[in-house]
Short mmCIF file of C-alpha atoms in Angstrom, two decimals:
data_model
loop_
_atom_site.label_atom_id
_atom_site.label_comp_id
_atom_site.label_asym_id
_atom_site.label_seq_id
_atom_site.Cartn_x
_atom_site.Cartn_y
_atom_site.Cartn_z
CA MET A 15 14.57 15.91 6.90
CA LEU A 16 14.60 12.39 8.01
CA ASP A 17 17.14 11.85 5.10
CA SER A 18 20.16 13.80 6.85
CA VAL A 19 21.43 13.24 10.59
CA SER A 20 23.49 16.65 9.59
CA ALA A 21 20.49 18.23 8.68
CA ILE A 22 18.37 17.68 11.80
CA LEU A 23 20.90 18.13 14.24
CA ASN A 24 21.30 21.82 12.04
CA ALA A 25 17.84 22.22 12.76
CA LEU A 26 17.51 21.31 16.17
CA ALA A 27 20.38 23.47 16.93
CA SER A 28 18.76 26.43 15.22
CA GLY A 29 15.44 25.95 16.84
CA ASP A 30 13.52 25.41 13.33
CA ALA A 31 12.61 22.14 14.74
CA SER A 32 11.87 20.28 17.92
CA ALA A 33 12.88 16.55 18.77
CA ARG A 34 9.45 15.82 19.32
CA GLN A 35 8.59 16.92 16.08
CA ILE A 36 11.61 15.35 14.16
CA THR A 37 10.22 11.77 15.88
CA GLU A 38 6.52 12.30 15.49
CA ARG A 39 7.32 12.58 11.74
CA SER A 40 9.77 9.62 11.86
CA LEU A 41 6.50 7.66 13.19
CA ASP A 42 4.29 8.91 10.77
CA ALA A 43 6.29 8.14 8.13
CA ILE A 44 6.31 4.51 9.56
CA ALA A 45 2.92 4.36 10.21
CA GLN A 46 2.07 5.53 6.38
CA THR A 47 4.90 3.29 4.57
CA ASP A 48 5.92 0.21 6.42
CA PRO A 49 2.55 -1.69 5.72
CA LYS A 50 3.73 -1.38 2.11
CA ILE A 51 7.17 -2.61 2.91
CA ASN A 52 7.59 -4.76 6.36
CA ALA A 53 10.79 -2.90 7.79
CA VAL A 54 10.12 -2.52 11.06
CA THR A 55 9.49 -5.51 13.44
CA HIS A 56 9.17 -3.38 16.55
CA VAL A 57 7.67 0.73 16.97
CA ALA A 58 9.21 2.03 20.19
CA ALA A 59 6.86 5.18 20.19
CA GLU A 60 6.28 5.78 23.53
CA ALA A 61 9.96 5.47 24.55
CA ALA A 62 10.96 7.21 22.19
CA LEU A 63 8.44 10.50 22.36
CA ALA A 64 9.86 10.62 25.99
CA THR A 65 13.76 10.54 25.21
CA ALA A 66 12.86 13.24 22.68
CA ASP A 67 10.49 15.79 25.16
CA ASP A 68 14.02 14.92 27.51
CA VAL A 69 16.04 16.23 24.96
CA ASP A 70 13.70 19.40 24.10
CA ARG A 71 13.72 19.99 28.03
CA ARG A 72 16.95 20.12 28.43
CA ARG A 73 17.82 21.94 25.45
CA ALA A 74 15.48 24.94 26.83
CA ALA A 75 16.98 24.59 30.22
CA GLY A 76 20.12 25.04 28.63
CA GLN A 77 21.44 21.78 29.23
CA PRO A 78 24.78 19.67 27.16
CA LEU A 79 23.45 16.94 24.87
CA GLY A 80 25.01 14.56 23.42
CA ALA A 81 26.62 13.98 19.83
CA LEU A 82 23.17 12.56 18.33
CA ALA A 83 20.64 14.44 20.62
CA GLY A 84 16.99 13.98 18.91
CA VAL A 85 17.73 12.04 15.77
CA PRO A 86 15.67 9.10 15.29
CA ILE A 87 17.63 5.75 14.56
CA ALA A 88 16.12 2.36 13.83
CA ILE A 89 18.39 -0.94 15.19
CA LYS A 90 18.29 -4.13 13.20
CA ASP A 91 16.79 -6.71 15.45
CA LEU A 92 19.61 -8.79 16.62
CA ILE A 93 20.87 -5.99 18.81
CA CYS A 94 19.96 -6.35 22.63
CA THR A 95 17.76 -3.83 23.70
CA THR A 96 15.99 -3.79 27.45
CA ASP A 97 13.13 -2.03 26.53
CA MET A 98 12.06 -3.50 23.09
CA PRO A 99 12.45 -7.07 21.97
CA THR A 100 14.98 -9.10 19.93
CA THR A 101 13.71 -11.74 17.94
CA CYS A 102 16.53 -11.75 15.89
CA ALA A 103 13.37 -12.33 12.97
CA SER A 104 13.05 -15.67 14.28
CA ARG A 105 10.15 -17.92 16.22
CA MET A 106 13.35 -19.50 18.38
CA LEU A 107 13.14 -16.03 20.22
CA ARG A 108 9.72 -14.46 19.73
CA ASP A 109 8.83 -11.80 22.49
CA PHE A 110 12.45 -12.10 24.01
CA VAL A 111 13.21 -8.75 26.08
CA PRO A 112 17.21 -9.05 26.85
CA PRO A 113 18.09 -8.19 30.36
CA TYR A 114 21.14 -6.06 28.98
CA ASP A 115 21.91 -3.33 26.17
CA ALA A 116 24.20 -3.80 23.52
CA THR A 117 26.93 -1.59 23.92
CA VAL A 118 26.26 0.43 20.88
CA ILE A 119 22.89 0.83 22.16
CA ARG A 120 24.48 2.26 25.20
CA LYS A 121 26.91 5.04 23.28
CA LEU A 122 23.47 5.85 21.18
CA ARG A 123 21.53 6.27 24.32
CA ASP A 124 24.29 8.28 26.05
CA ALA A 125 24.47 10.26 22.83
CA ASP A 126 20.87 11.24 23.07
CA ALA A 127 19.74 9.58 19.98
CA VAL A 128 16.00 8.82 19.56
CA LEU A 129 15.75 4.91 19.50
CA ILE A 130 12.80 4.76 17.23
CA GLY A 131 12.35 1.15 17.18
CA LYS A 132 13.81 -2.72 15.47
CA THR A 133 14.10 -3.07 12.13
CA ASN A 134 13.34 -6.60 9.63
CA MET A 135 15.97 -8.91 8.97
CA ASP A 136 17.24 -12.52 7.54
CA GLU A 137 16.77 -14.78 10.44
CA PHE A 138 19.55 -14.95 12.59
CA ALA A 139 21.23 -12.74 10.04
CA MET A 140 21.23 -15.95 7.38
CA GLY A 141 20.08 -15.01 4.62
CA ALA A 142 20.61 -12.24 1.03
CA SER A 143 17.14 -10.91 0.16
CA ASN A 144 15.52 -10.26 3.99
CA GLU A 145 13.45 -13.30 2.65
CA THR A 146 14.05 -15.78 5.41
CA SER A 147 12.60 -14.02 8.56
CA ALA A 148 9.52 -15.02 10.65
CA TYR A 149 7.80 -11.54 10.17
CA GLY A 150 8.01 -12.48 6.29
CA PRO A 151 10.28 -10.69 3.87
CA THR A 152 10.70 -6.80 3.54
CA ARG A 153 10.51 -5.31 0.05
CA ASN A 154 12.26 -2.89 -1.72
CA PRO A 155 11.19 1.27 -1.00
CA TRP A 156 12.18 1.32 -5.15
CA ASN A 157 10.22 -1.36 -6.00
CA HIS A 158 8.17 -3.21 -3.61
CA ASP A 159 8.85 -6.46 -5.91
CA ARG A 160 12.18 -6.42 -5.42
CA ILE A 161 13.77 -7.79 -2.73
CA PRO A 162 15.90 -5.28 -0.37
CA GLY A 163 18.87 -6.92 0.24
CA GLY A 164 19.93 -9.22 3.79
CA SER A 165 20.46 -10.02 5.92
CA SER A 166 20.44 -6.26 7.42
CA GLY A 167 17.53 -5.40 4.46
CA GLY A 168 14.77 -3.61 7.36
CA SER A 169 17.77 -1.58 8.36
CA ALA A 170 18.35 -0.34 4.65
CA ALA A 171 14.19 -0.24 3.33
CA THR A 172 13.72 1.94 6.49
CA VAL A 173 15.99 4.31 5.39
CA ALA A 174 15.58 4.40 1.85
CA ALA A 175 11.24 4.70 2.49
CA GLY A 176 12.38 7.67 4.72
CA GLN A 177 11.23 6.52 8.51
CA VAL A 178 14.58 7.50 10.08
CA PRO A 179 17.76 8.83 8.90
CA ALA A 180 20.06 6.29 9.69
CA SER A 181 20.40 3.00 11.29
CA LEU A 182 22.37 0.08 12.43
CA GLY A 183 23.00 -3.25 10.88
CA SER A 184 25.51 -5.92 11.05
CA ASP A 185 27.59 -7.35 8.41
CA THR A 186 28.89 -10.72 8.95
CA GLY A 187 29.30 -11.06 4.69
CA GLY A 188 28.23 -8.56 3.32
CA SER A 189 24.36 -7.83 5.34
CA ILE A 190 25.65 -4.08 5.85
CA ARG A 191 27.22 -3.08 2.23
CA GLN A 192 24.74 -5.35 -0.19
CA PRO A 193 21.25 -4.24 0.79
CA ALA A 194 22.79 -0.60 1.34
CA SER A 195 23.85 -0.87 -2.42
CA HIS A 196 19.80 -1.82 -3.28
CA CYS A 197 18.43 0.41 -1.50
CA GLY A 198 20.91 3.39 -2.77
CA ILE A 199 22.14 4.46 0.53
CA THR A 200 25.63 4.18 2.35
CA GLY A 201 26.74 1.16 4.24
CA LEU A 202 29.76 0.60 6.67
CA LYS A 203 30.99 -2.57 7.80
CA PRO A 204 34.08 -1.49 10.48
CA THR A 205 37.67 -3.55 11.13
CA TYR A 206 36.64 -6.11 13.17
CA GLY A 207 36.84 -5.34 16.96
CA ARG A 208 36.40 -1.38 16.24
CA VAL A 209 32.85 -1.14 17.17
CA SER A 210 31.99 -3.36 20.31
CA ARG A 211 30.23 -7.13 19.45
CA TYR A 212 29.05 -6.47 23.07
CA GLY A 213 24.94 -7.33 23.17
CA LEU A 214 25.38 -8.54 19.39
CA VAL A 215 23.23 -11.88 19.16
CA ALA A 216 25.96 -13.73 17.50
CA PHE A 217 25.51 -15.45 13.80
CA ALA A 218 29.58 -16.06 13.65
CA SER A 219 31.61 -14.88 15.90
CA SER A 220 34.66 -14.09 14.48
CA LEU A 221 33.00 -12.30 11.09
CA ASP A 222 30.31 -10.17 12.84
CA GLN A 223 30.37 -6.32 12.83
CA ILE A 224 27.94 -3.60 13.92
CA GLY A 225 27.81 -0.29 11.34
CA PRO A 226 25.65 2.48 10.37
CA MET A 227 23.73 3.39 7.55
CA ALA A 228 22.37 6.31 5.97
CA TRP A 229 22.11 7.87 3.07
CA SER A 230 25.67 10.26 2.89
CA ALA A 231 29.40 9.30 3.71
CA GLU A 232 28.80 12.30 6.45
CA ASP A 233 25.97 11.08 8.21
CA VAL A 234 27.58 7.57 8.14
CA ALA A 235 30.52 8.83 9.71
CA LEU A 236 28.72 10.75 12.86
CA LEU A 237 27.33 7.39 13.93
CA LEU A 238 30.58 5.62 13.51
CA GLU A 239 32.07 8.25 15.84
CA THR A 240 29.26 7.71 18.06
CA ILE A 241 28.98 3.60 18.41
CA ALA A 242 33.18 2.76 17.77
CA GLY A 243 35.48 2.57 20.71
CA TYR A 244 37.08 -0.06 23.20
CA GLU A 245 34.40 -2.37 24.94
CA PRO A 246 36.18 -4.19 28.19
CA ARG A 247 33.54 -6.60 28.39
CA ASP A 248 34.16 -7.55 24.46
CA SER A 249 37.41 -9.76 24.45
CA THR A 250 37.13 -8.85 20.44
CA SER A 251 37.07 -5.06 21.07
CA LEU A 252 40.29 -3.07 19.75
CA ASP A 253 42.03 -0.74 22.70
CA THR A 254 42.98 1.94 20.43
CA PRO A 255 41.58 6.00 20.07
CA VAL A 256 38.38 6.43 18.15
CA PRO A 257 39.20 9.06 15.36
CA GLU A 258 37.24 11.91 14.45
CA TYR A 259 35.42 10.68 11.54
CA SER A 260 33.69 13.81 10.89
CA LYS A 261 36.96 15.75 10.41
CA ALA A 262 38.29 13.61 7.83
CA ILE A 263 35.75 14.32 4.84
CA GLN A 264 36.29 17.78 5.04
CA SER A 265 38.24 17.31 2.01
CA ALA A 266 37.42 16.54 -1.69
CA ASP A 267 40.85 16.19 -2.70
CA LEU A 268 42.32 12.67 -3.42
CA ARG A 269 45.56 13.86 -5.06
CA GLY A 270 48.66 11.06 -3.94
CA ILE A 271 45.63 8.44 -3.22
CA LYS A 272 45.80 5.18 -5.00
CA ILE A 273 42.94 3.10 -5.54
CA GLY A 274 43.78 -0.64 -6.59
CA VAL A 275 41.04 -2.33 -9.21
CA LEU A 276 40.72 -6.16 -9.18
CA ARG A 277 40.24 -6.26 -13.14
CA ASP A 278 39.50 -10.40 -12.77
CA GLY A 279 36.91 -9.34 -10.53
CA LEU A 280 35.25 -7.07 -13.06
CA GLU A 281 35.12 -10.08 -15.86
CA GLN A 282 33.24 -12.57 -13.46
CA ASP A 283 30.62 -14.52 -14.78
CA GLY A 284 27.12 -13.07 -13.22
CA LEU A 285 28.50 -9.67 -12.69
CA ASP A 286 25.68 -7.49 -14.82
CA GLU A 287 26.85 -4.86 -17.11
CA SER A 288 24.98 -2.12 -15.56
CA VAL A 289 27.04 -3.13 -12.69
CA ARG A 290 30.34 -3.19 -14.28
CA LYS A 291 29.58 -0.01 -16.41
CA SER A 292 28.86 1.78 -12.60
CA VAL A 293 32.16 0.84 -11.25
CA THR A 294 33.93 1.81 -14.87
CA GLU A 295 32.59 5.30 -14.56
CA ALA A 296 33.13 5.81 -10.68
CA MET A 297 36.80 4.81 -11.59
CA GLN A 298 36.24 8.03 -13.46
CA VAL A 299 34.97 9.83 -10.91
CA PHE A 300 38.20 9.07 -8.59
CA ILE A 301 40.72 10.05 -11.49
CA ASP A 302 38.91 13.57 -11.44
CA LEU A 303 39.13 13.95 -7.89
CA GLY A 304 42.96 13.32 -8.25
CA ALA A 305 43.36 9.91 -7.35
CA GLU A 306 45.63 7.22 -9.40
CA ILE A 307 44.28 3.70 -10.50
CA VAL A 308 46.18 1.15 -10.40
CA ASP A 309 45.62 -2.99 -11.49
CA VAL A 310 46.19 -5.06 -8.25
CA GLN A 311 45.54 -8.91 -7.51
CA LEU A 312 43.98 -11.14 -5.05
CA PRO A 313 45.28 -14.37 -6.03
CA HIS A 314 42.71 -16.88 -3.84
CA SER A 315 39.44 -14.39 -4.45
CA GLN A 316 38.05 -17.39 -6.06
CA TYR A 317 37.82 -19.40 -3.15
CA TRP A 318 36.29 -16.06 -0.98
CA VAL A 319 32.55 -17.47 -0.95
CA PRO A 320 33.24 -21.10 -0.55
CA THR A 321 36.44 -20.48 2.58
CA TYR A 322 33.18 -18.33 3.87
CA TYR A 323 30.43 -20.90 3.28
CA VAL A 324 32.55 -23.24 5.59
CA ILE A 325 33.49 -21.26 8.29
CA ALA A 326 30.59 -18.78 8.74
CA PRO A 327 27.93 -22.81 8.99
CA CYS A 328 30.65 -23.73 11.05
CA GLU A 329 30.18 -20.95 14.07
CA ALA A 330 26.94 -20.91 14.03
CA SER A 331 26.12 -24.45 14.76
CA SER A 332 28.32 -23.69 17.75
CA ASN A 333 26.56 -20.00 18.48
CA LEU A 334 22.96 -21.51 18.16
CA SER A 335 23.22 -24.64 19.58
CA ARG A 336 22.17 -22.81 22.99
CA TYR A 337 18.50 -22.48 21.70
CA ASP A 338 17.29 -25.63 22.71
CA GLY A 339 14.16 -24.89 24.45
CA ALA A 340 15.48 -25.61 28.23
CA HIS A 341 17.27 -21.66 28.76
CA TYR A 342 14.80 -19.33 26.72
CA GLY A 343 13.74 -19.22 23.75
CA HIS A 344 10.83 -21.10 22.18
CA ARG A 345 10.09 -24.31 24.13
CA SER A 346 7.69 -26.85 22.36
CA ASP A 347 4.40 -27.97 23.60
CA ALA A 348 4.62 -30.75 21.58
CA ASP A 349 3.68 -34.29 22.79
CA ILE A 350 7.11 -36.08 23.87
CA ASP A 351 8.43 -38.69 21.37
CA PRO A 352 8.60 -42.57 23.79
CA ALA A 353 11.96 -42.74 21.40
CA ASP A 354 13.57 -40.15 22.17
CA GLY A 355 12.79 -39.33 26.42
CA PRO A 356 11.53 -36.23 27.14
CA LEU A 357 14.57 -33.97 27.64
CA LEU A 358 15.65 -34.83 24.16
CA SER A 359 12.16 -35.12 22.85
CA MET A 360 11.81 -31.15 24.02
CA TYR A 361 14.92 -30.18 22.26
CA ARG A 362 14.06 -31.23 19.11
CA HIS A 363 10.67 -30.35 18.37
CA SER A 364 11.71 -26.50 20.15
CA ARG A 365 14.82 -26.31 17.77
CA GLN A 366 12.52 -27.63 14.49
CA GLU A 367 9.79 -25.60 15.66
CA GLY A 368 12.02 -22.32 16.45
CA PHE A 369 14.39 -22.78 13.41
CA GLY A 370 13.46 -21.73 9.88
CA SER A 371 14.39 -23.54 6.84
CA GLU A 372 18.08 -21.04 6.17
CA VAL A 373 19.11 -21.77 9.51
CA LYS A 374 18.76 -25.23 9.54
CA ARG A 375 20.65 -25.71 6.79
CA ARG A 376 23.33 -23.89 7.58
CA ILE A 377 23.19 -25.83 11.65
CA MET A 378 23.44 -28.78 9.22
CA ILE A 379 26.18 -27.84 7.28
CA GLY A 380 28.07 -26.32 10.32
CA THR A 381 27.86 -29.14 12.27
CA TYR A 382 28.63 -31.95 9.53
CA ALA A 383 31.97 -29.34 8.71
CA LEU A 384 33.02 -29.76 12.71
CA SER A 385 32.41 -33.36 12.85
CA THR A 386 35.20 -36.29 13.81
CA GLY A 387 37.05 -37.12 10.60
CA TYR A 388 35.67 -34.04 8.72
CA TYR A 389 37.38 -31.12 10.49
CA ASP A 390 40.68 -31.11 9.32
CA ALA A 391 39.25 -31.46 5.87
CA TYR A 392 36.94 -28.57 6.25
CA TYR A 393 36.95 -26.24 8.77
CA ASN A 394 40.79 -26.29 9.75
CA LYS A 395 41.81 -26.18 5.71
CA ALA A 396 39.67 -22.98 5.59
CA LEU A 397 41.02 -21.55 8.54
CA LYS A 398 44.30 -21.81 6.18
CA VAL A 399 42.63 -20.56 3.20
CA ARG A 400 41.70 -16.89 5.27
CA ARG A 401 44.78 -16.76 6.14
CA LEU A 402 45.94 -16.65 2.32
CA ILE A 403 43.00 -14.08 1.86
CA ARG A 404 44.53 -11.77 4.61
CA GLY A 405 47.42 -12.07 2.84
CA ASP A 406 46.63 -11.04 -0.55
CA TYR A 407 44.98 -8.20 1.28
CA ASP A 408 48.35 -6.78 2.70
CA ALA A 409 50.08 -7.39 -0.51
CA ALA A 410 47.39 -5.24 -2.81
CA PHE A 411 47.49 -2.64 0.47
CA GLN A 412 50.98 -2.10 -0.64
CA GLN A 413 50.05 -1.16 -3.89
CA ALA A 414 46.98 0.89 -3.29
CA ASP A 415 45.47 2.78 -0.61
CA LEU A 416 41.89 1.70 -1.46
CA LEU A 417 40.62 -0.98 -3.75
CA LEU A 418 37.27 -0.40 -5.81
CA GLY A 419 34.82 -2.82 -6.93
CA PRO A 420 31.16 -3.85 -6.93
CA THR A 421 29.56 -4.20 -4.04
CA ALA A 422 26.68 -6.89 -5.31
CA PRO A 423 26.84 -8.32 -8.79
CA THR A 424 23.52 -7.33 -9.54
CA SER A 425 20.80 -4.69 -8.58
CA ALA A 426 17.74 -5.66 -6.32
CA PHE A 427 16.39 -8.82 -7.64
CA ALA A 428 12.56 -10.04 -7.86
CA LEU A 429 11.47 -11.33 -4.43
CA GLY A 430 11.37 -15.48 -4.58
CA ASP A 431 13.72 -14.79 -7.71
CA LYS A 432 16.82 -17.11 -5.58
CA LEU A 433 15.01 -18.03 -2.63
CA ASP A 434 14.63 -22.09 -3.91
CA ASP A 435 18.26 -21.95 -5.20
CA PRO A 436 20.58 -21.49 -2.08
CA ILE A 437 23.82 -21.82 -4.15
CA GLN A 438 22.88 -18.67 -6.35
CA MET A 439 21.65 -16.85 -3.17
CA TYR A 440 25.35 -17.27 -1.42
CA LEU A 441 26.48 -15.84 -4.57
CA CYS A 442 25.40 -12.44 -4.02
CA ASP A 443 28.27 -12.24 -1.34
CA LEU A 444 30.61 -12.69 -3.66
CA TYR A 445 32.02 -9.19 -3.57
CA THR A 446 32.04 -8.61 -0.24
CA VAL A 447 32.93 -11.82 2.15
CA GLY A 448 36.68 -11.31 1.75
CA ALA A 449 36.31 -8.16 3.49
CA ASN A 450 34.94 -9.97 6.63
CA LEU A 451 37.49 -12.55 6.07
CA ALA A 452 40.64 -10.39 6.25
CA GLY A 453 39.06 -8.30 9.06
CA ILE A 454 39.06 -4.95 7.38
CA PRO A 455 36.70 -2.15 6.95
CA ALA A 456 34.23 -1.73 3.58
CA ILE A 457 31.43 0.65 2.69
CA SER A 458 29.06 0.78 -0.23
CA ILE A 459 28.26 4.41 -1.86
CA PRO A 460 25.47 4.78 -4.48
CA ALA A 461 27.24 4.66 -7.66
CA GLY A 462 24.11 5.08 -10.79
CA LEU A 463 21.05 3.41 -11.73
CA ASP A 464 20.30 0.28 -13.81
CA ASP A 465 17.93 0.41 -16.92
CA SER A 466 14.74 0.19 -14.52
CA GLY A 467 15.68 2.71 -12.27
CA LEU A 468 17.29 0.51 -9.32
CA PRO A 469 19.95 1.50 -7.59
CA ILE A 470 23.55 0.08 -7.94
CA GLY A 471 26.57 0.54 -5.39
CA VAL A 472 30.24 0.59 -5.61
CA GLN A 473 32.58 -1.09 -2.72
CA LEU A 474 35.80 0.71 -1.71
CA GLN A 475 37.71 -1.12 1.17
CA ALA A 476 41.01 -0.01 2.90
CA PRO A 477 43.32 -1.65 5.79
CA ALA A 478 42.64 -2.34 9.08
CA LEU A 479 41.57 1.06 10.86
CA GLU A 480 41.54 3.00 8.27
CA GLU A 481 37.79 4.10 8.58
CA SER A 482 38.62 7.46 7.82
CA ARG A 483 40.30 6.72 4.46
CA LEU A 484 37.43 4.94 3.50
CA LEU A 485 35.09 7.70 4.42
CA PHE A 486 37.41 10.70 3.34
CA ALA A 487 37.10 8.48 -0.22
CA ALA A 488 33.22 8.17 -0.04
CA ALA A 489 32.64 11.59 0.79
CA ALA A 490 34.47 13.06 -2.00
CA PHE A 491 32.48 10.69 -4.69
CA GLN A 492 29.58 12.02 -3.21
CA SER A 493 30.40 15.58 -3.27
CA GLN A 494 30.86 15.01 -7.06
CA THR A 495 28.28 12.85 -7.60
CA GLN A 496 24.30 12.97 -6.81
CA PHE A 497 23.28 9.05 -6.46
CA HIS A 498 23.28 9.75 -2.84
CA GLN A 499 20.85 11.73 -2.89
CA LEU A 500 18.08 10.07 -5.57
CA ARG A 501 15.31 8.69 -3.54
CA PRO A 502 12.51 5.88 -4.32
CA GLY A 503 9.86 7.58 -6.28
CA LYS A 504 11.41 10.81 -6.89
CA PRO A 505 13.25 12.00 -10.04
#
């Protein structure tokens, strides 16, 4: 039952299960499986059981309940919660408990969801393998020697391991979709501003977006309905009505829908043949559902990764400058360097001890690109290319309603395989960063297995604020395939 939000809601409504029983089952699953995969950084057992008991009491009394009443949900460890630490998987924020809830947390609490705990992640969301965490790497439930993807690897793994039916992640360059692909679940990056970033610890402010992760498009739609919406305290939040996404998935008839395919993307160096095969087979499924496949061009797609890896580190270097040991976060007790004096010495030692190597690398890249004499050559030029990339998408959506392609170039690779090669690690984002640069929604859905039995996902992208269209197509695909019903260790 812990692999379906809708099944839990039905069981609770019919009286076949109580919220406490569901929550206890989730806590038991974490206790049994997490020592092997390291997906959870904090378990809020007492608070979760208290919420579950309150849901059961109110249900018995016939009182109104929220849309997710009694459903256990795990939260990526960079989303602020007043009753749990928010550490960003970093020594810099070890044991930090925020004084306020993020907007998405407030919305989940209002919906009576059971917040089960926080999930592991790449430090400050910087990584594609969940290996940069101060808590150690998360392991893929399908194969414990493989990475789960990143940076929301813990959020994907906790669902794939059967600990919770759904989770929240964040996506800056593919950090929801790529781990969803590697763990065989469904993950949605909404339109920039569709879900408020208020209370999300910032990595790259113009790219970050919170989104839902679950086994099916149906469950993702239920979560998105709850967390989406305007937040006046967030200047990037969109003040537009929230559709009933769950109603968008009632039909599996795709007649009249045009799905664009970037043929050049399927010929990219480094794209595994099993991924190419899964995309080709997905095209046929959509054709059988009535959709028309058309070829599209995104002329500046070869600049996605270099553009992203200028803009994101620049914004990160600015956002992470606040962690200096003076206001909050780690403060070094190291001896004062006479040459620096007490203040500068404290800054240097605190940042040196608090940040991991990948975070330091990106801070240095961003600081360099923003420095005098290089701002125009790097950051400003990257912003101009970003506008061209958005223009490519605008033109493509004149020809097609959706775009289909790979989520990741390969299935999950071995732990440690790319940890010492940053360039190869960055190329894991080859197919996902475009949606972040353009601010459009995208979803990864399970679409196959490779020869070793590891999951493969395909990605659908849509115009801004067309999450309903994405979920409609994804649910139609899942109505004709069984990949989202496959589970680790089960035939």
